[in-house]
Amino acid sequence: MRERQGMNTRYLKCSVIFAFSLLMGGCAAGVSVLGAAASAGLQAVGIGKPDVPDAQKPPREVPLTLYAAPNLNAATDKRPLALVVRLYTLKDATSFQQAPFDTFTDPSREKATLGEDLIRVREVTLIPGQRYTVKEKVTREAGALGIVALFRDPAQQRWKFAFDPAKSEKSGIMIGLHNCAMTVTGGTVIPADQGLPAQQLNLLSSVSCG
């Protein structure tokens, strides 16, 4: 008889503990649901957590591929040579697009021209026939990724381009570098002048050096 009473007591204790666990679990779930609903309600009226500033977000990783042709930087004398390519991270592309070629051969003039738009600049030296591939890290504050090829005898309007990093992040940027001009086969180019007709940037048929 005493053994049966002991079993009943243990059963009762286990039942109470089990019921208490269910109750606490239900309370936790209820609190979670209520918290989520309250957060959604606050955000709906503009009182919720503010958006994370662009400066605090991780940088974009824009795939960049540079193809150096066998006639790289050959200009008009047909002698292929190494080529310096500069990559500019910019807040805005306007001053970059308006700057003449000589601006990018003089560091002090370049800095003065680009001013506060310039976030970062780095350069890559390519040799004929080389392929250069990288995931370029571009801060979220940047509105443009500028690319300048310092050709010996640059073709007009084909030695620099500005790309939209947000729109180019998935597709990647693909550039060919030739005797005096660049071709573009991937990425979203920011037009230098909205009034001019779009060029076929993947072709060299209309290009002349100098």
Short mmCIF file of C-alpha atoms in Angstrom, two decimals:
data_model
loop_
_atom_site.label_atom_id
_atom_site.label_comp_id
_atom_site.label_asym_id
_atom_site.label_seq_id
_atom_site.Cartn_x
_atom_site.Cartn_y
_atom_site.Cartn_z
CA MET A 1 0.00 0.00 0.00
CA ARG A 2 2.79 2.39 0.95
CA GLU A 3 4.62 1.50 -2.26
CA ARG A 4 1.53 2.42 -4.31
CA GLN A 5 1.20 5.74 -2.44
CA GLY A 6 4.87 6.51 -3.18
CA MET A 7 4.34 5.82 -6.86
CA ASN A 8 1.29 8.07 -6.90
CA THR A 9 3.26 10.86 -5.23
CA ARG A 10 6.10 10.60 -7.75
CA TYR A 11 3.57 10.57 -10.61
CA LEU A 12 1.89 13.68 -9.23
CA LYS A 13 5.23 15.51 -8.95
CA CYS A 14 6.18 14.60 -12.50
CA SER A 15 2.79 15.75 -13.77
CA VAL A 16 3.14 19.10 -12.00
CA ILE A 17 6.65 19.63 -13.39
CA PHE A 18 5.50 18.73 -16.91
CA ALA A 19 2.52 21.08 -16.69
CA PHE A 20 4.72 23.88 -15.38
CA SER A 21 7.15 23.37 -18.28
CA LEU A 22 4.32 23.62 -20.79
CA LEU A 23 3.05 26.77 -19.12
CA MET A 24 6.47 28.44 -19.19
CA GLY A 25 6.99 27.44 -22.83
CA GLY A 26 3.62 28.90 -23.74
CA CYS A 27 4.45 32.12 -21.93
CA ALA A 28 7.78 32.41 -23.73
CA ALA A 29 6.14 31.86 -27.10
CA GLY A 30 3.46 34.38 -26.25
CA VAL A 31 6.04 36.96 -25.22
CA SER A 32 7.96 36.33 -28.46
CA VAL A 33 4.86 36.78 -30.61
CA LEU A 34 3.83 39.90 -28.73
CA GLY A 35 7.34 41.33 -29.03
CA ALA A 36 7.44 40.74 -32.78
CA ALA A 37 4.01 42.30 -33.21
CA ALA A 38 4.98 45.33 -31.14
CA SER A 39 8.22 45.79 -33.11
CA ALA A 40 6.34 45.60 -36.41
CA GLY A 41 3.80 48.13 -35.15
CA LEU A 42 6.50 50.59 -34.08
CA GLN A 43 8.31 50.29 -37.40
CA ALA A 44 5.05 50.92 -39.24
CA VAL A 45 4.71 54.33 -37.60
CA GLY A 46 8.40 55.17 -37.91
CA ILE A 47 9.39 54.50 -34.30
CA GLY A 48 11.15 51.16 -34.83
CA LYS A 49 14.86 50.51 -35.19
CA PRO A 50 16.43 52.92 -37.71
CA ASP A 51 18.03 51.64 -40.91
CA VAL A 52 21.72 50.84 -40.65
CA PRO A 53 23.78 53.67 -42.24
CA ASP A 54 25.59 52.75 -45.45
CA ALA A 55 28.93 53.39 -43.75
CA GLN A 56 28.22 50.56 -41.30
CA LYS A 57 27.14 48.01 -43.91
CA PRO A 58 29.69 45.57 -45.33
CA PRO A 59 31.21 46.68 -48.65
CA ARG A 60 29.91 45.42 -51.96
CA GLU A 61 32.04 42.82 -53.70
CA VAL A 62 31.98 43.66 -57.40
CA PRO A 63 33.55 41.00 -59.65
CA LEU A 64 36.05 42.72 -61.93
CA THR A 65 37.86 41.14 -64.88
CA LEU A 66 40.45 42.94 -67.00
CA TYR A 67 41.56 41.28 -70.24
CA ALA A 68 44.80 42.65 -71.70
CA ALA A 69 44.96 42.04 -75.44
CA PRO A 70 48.21 40.95 -77.14
CA ASN A 71 48.44 44.45 -78.68
CA LEU A 72 48.04 46.13 -75.27
CA ASN A 73 49.08 49.79 -75.31
CA ALA A 74 50.62 49.37 -78.77
CA ALA A 75 49.41 52.83 -79.86
CA THR A 76 50.30 53.85 -83.40
CA ASP A 77 53.84 52.42 -83.45
CA LYS A 78 52.49 48.87 -82.97
CA ARG A 79 54.77 48.11 -79.98
CA PRO A 80 52.82 46.35 -77.18
CA LEU A 81 53.75 47.60 -73.73
CA ALA A 82 52.62 47.24 -70.11
CA LEU A 83 49.69 49.43 -69.06
CA VAL A 84 48.77 51.08 -65.76
CA VAL A 85 45.06 50.85 -64.90
CA ARG A 86 43.67 52.89 -62.00
CA LEU A 87 40.58 51.95 -60.00
CA TYR A 88 38.72 54.80 -58.28
CA THR A 89 36.07 54.40 -55.59
CA LEU A 90 33.95 57.55 -55.83
CA LYS A 91 31.01 59.09 -54.01
CA ASP A 92 29.87 60.67 -57.27
CA ALA A 93 31.06 60.24 -60.85
CA THR A 94 30.57 63.81 -62.13
CA SER A 95 34.02 65.32 -61.46
CA PHE A 96 35.69 62.08 -62.56
CA GLN A 97 33.86 62.05 -65.88
CA GLN A 98 34.59 65.72 -66.58
CA ALA A 99 38.32 65.44 -65.88
CA PRO A 100 40.70 65.36 -68.90
CA PHE A 101 43.37 62.71 -69.38
CA ASP A 102 46.20 64.86 -67.98
CA THR A 103 44.42 65.01 -64.62
CA PHE A 104 45.20 61.36 -63.99
CA THR A 105 48.91 61.69 -64.75
CA ASP A 106 49.42 64.29 -62.00
CA PRO A 107 48.58 63.05 -58.44
CA SER A 108 48.16 66.54 -56.96
CA ARG A 109 45.92 67.68 -59.79
CA GLU A 110 43.95 64.46 -59.59
CA LYS A 111 43.35 64.93 -55.86
CA ALA A 112 42.32 68.57 -56.34
CA THR A 113 39.93 67.71 -59.18
CA LEU A 114 38.19 64.77 -57.56
CA GLY A 115 38.12 66.40 -54.11
CA GLU A 116 35.75 64.87 -51.59
CA ASP A 117 34.29 62.53 -54.21
CA LEU A 118 37.43 60.39 -54.02
CA ILE A 119 37.17 57.63 -51.43
CA ARG A 120 40.00 55.40 -52.58
CA VAL A 121 42.31 54.80 -55.53
CA ARG A 122 44.59 51.91 -56.38
CA GLU A 123 46.37 50.80 -59.51
CA VAL A 124 47.12 47.61 -61.41
CA THR A 125 49.86 47.13 -63.99
CA LEU A 126 48.98 44.73 -66.80
CA ILE A 127 51.20 43.14 -69.43
CA PRO A 128 50.07 42.06 -72.93
CA GLY A 129 47.98 38.88 -72.85
CA GLN A 130 47.34 39.03 -69.09
CA ARG A 131 43.98 38.37 -67.44
CA TYR A 132 43.33 40.02 -64.07
CA THR A 133 40.35 38.94 -61.95
CA VAL A 134 39.36 40.23 -58.51
CA LYS A 135 36.34 40.89 -56.32
CA GLU A 136 36.65 44.62 -55.84
CA LYS A 137 35.41 45.75 -52.43
CA VAL A 138 33.41 48.94 -52.82
CA THR A 139 31.98 50.80 -49.82
CA ARG A 140 28.21 51.31 -49.80
CA GLU A 141 28.78 55.09 -49.75
CA ALA A 142 30.27 54.92 -53.23
CA GLY A 143 28.07 55.93 -56.15
CA ALA A 144 30.61 54.97 -58.80
CA LEU A 145 33.61 52.79 -59.55
CA GLY A 146 35.86 54.63 -61.99
CA ILE A 147 38.40 52.88 -64.21
CA VAL A 148 41.17 54.74 -66.04
CA ALA A 149 43.59 53.16 -68.51
CA LEU A 150 46.72 55.28 -68.98
CA PHE A 151 47.32 54.50 -72.65
CA ARG A 152 50.26 56.08 -74.47
CA ASP A 153 47.98 57.35 -77.22
CA PRO A 154 44.43 57.16 -75.80
CA ALA A 155 41.33 57.08 -77.99
CA GLN A 156 38.77 59.74 -77.15
CA GLN A 157 36.03 58.67 -74.72
CA ARG A 158 37.44 55.14 -74.48
CA TRP A 159 40.22 55.46 -71.91
CA LYS A 160 38.01 55.84 -68.81
CA PHE A 161 34.60 54.65 -67.65
CA ALA A 162 32.49 54.99 -64.52
CA PHE A 163 30.38 52.02 -63.42
CA ASP A 164 27.39 51.78 -61.10
CA PRO A 165 28.61 49.42 -58.33
CA ALA A 166 25.11 48.49 -57.12
CA LYS A 167 23.92 47.53 -60.60
CA SER A 168 27.21 45.83 -61.50
CA GLU A 169 27.49 43.73 -58.35
CA LYS A 170 25.67 40.69 -59.75
CA SER A 171 26.72 40.87 -63.40
CA GLY A 172 30.31 41.84 -62.71
CA ILE A 173 32.46 44.26 -64.71
CA MET A 174 34.37 42.90 -67.72
CA ILE A 175 36.77 45.10 -69.63
CA GLY A 176 39.07 44.48 -72.58
CA LEU A 177 42.20 46.63 -72.91
CA HIS A 178 43.61 47.03 -76.40
CA ASN A 179 46.13 49.20 -78.26
CA CYS A 180 44.60 52.54 -77.22
CA ALA A 181 41.04 51.87 -76.03
CA MET A 182 38.89 49.84 -73.67
CA THR A 183 35.92 47.66 -74.55
CA VAL A 184 33.14 46.82 -72.08
CA THR A 185 31.29 43.49 -72.14
CA GLY A 186 29.93 43.44 -68.59
CA GLY A 187 28.74 45.93 -65.97
CA THR A 188 26.50 49.01 -65.96
CA VAL A 189 28.28 52.09 -67.30
CA ILE A 190 27.23 55.50 -65.99
CA PRO A 191 26.83 57.72 -69.11
CA ALA A 192 29.18 60.69 -69.18
CA ASP A 193 26.64 62.77 -71.10
CA GLN A 194 22.95 61.89 -71.13
CA GLY A 195 22.49 63.87 -74.34
CA LEU A 196 24.84 61.74 -76.42
CA PRO A 197 23.73 58.49 -78.09
CA ALA A 198 24.94 55.32 -76.39
CA GLN A 199 28.09 53.85 -77.91
CA GLN A 200 28.62 50.18 -78.64
CA LEU A 201 31.32 49.81 -76.04
CA ASN A 202 32.06 46.19 -76.92
CA LEU A 203 33.33 47.19 -80.39
CA LEU A 204 36.48 48.90 -81.64
CA SER A 205 35.30 49.70 -85.17
CA SER A 206 34.79 53.41 -84.46
CA VAL A 207 37.95 53.83 -82.40
CA SER A 208 41.01 55.77 -83.54
CA CYS A 209 44.10 56.33 -81.42
CA GLY A 210 45.12 59.81 -80.37
#
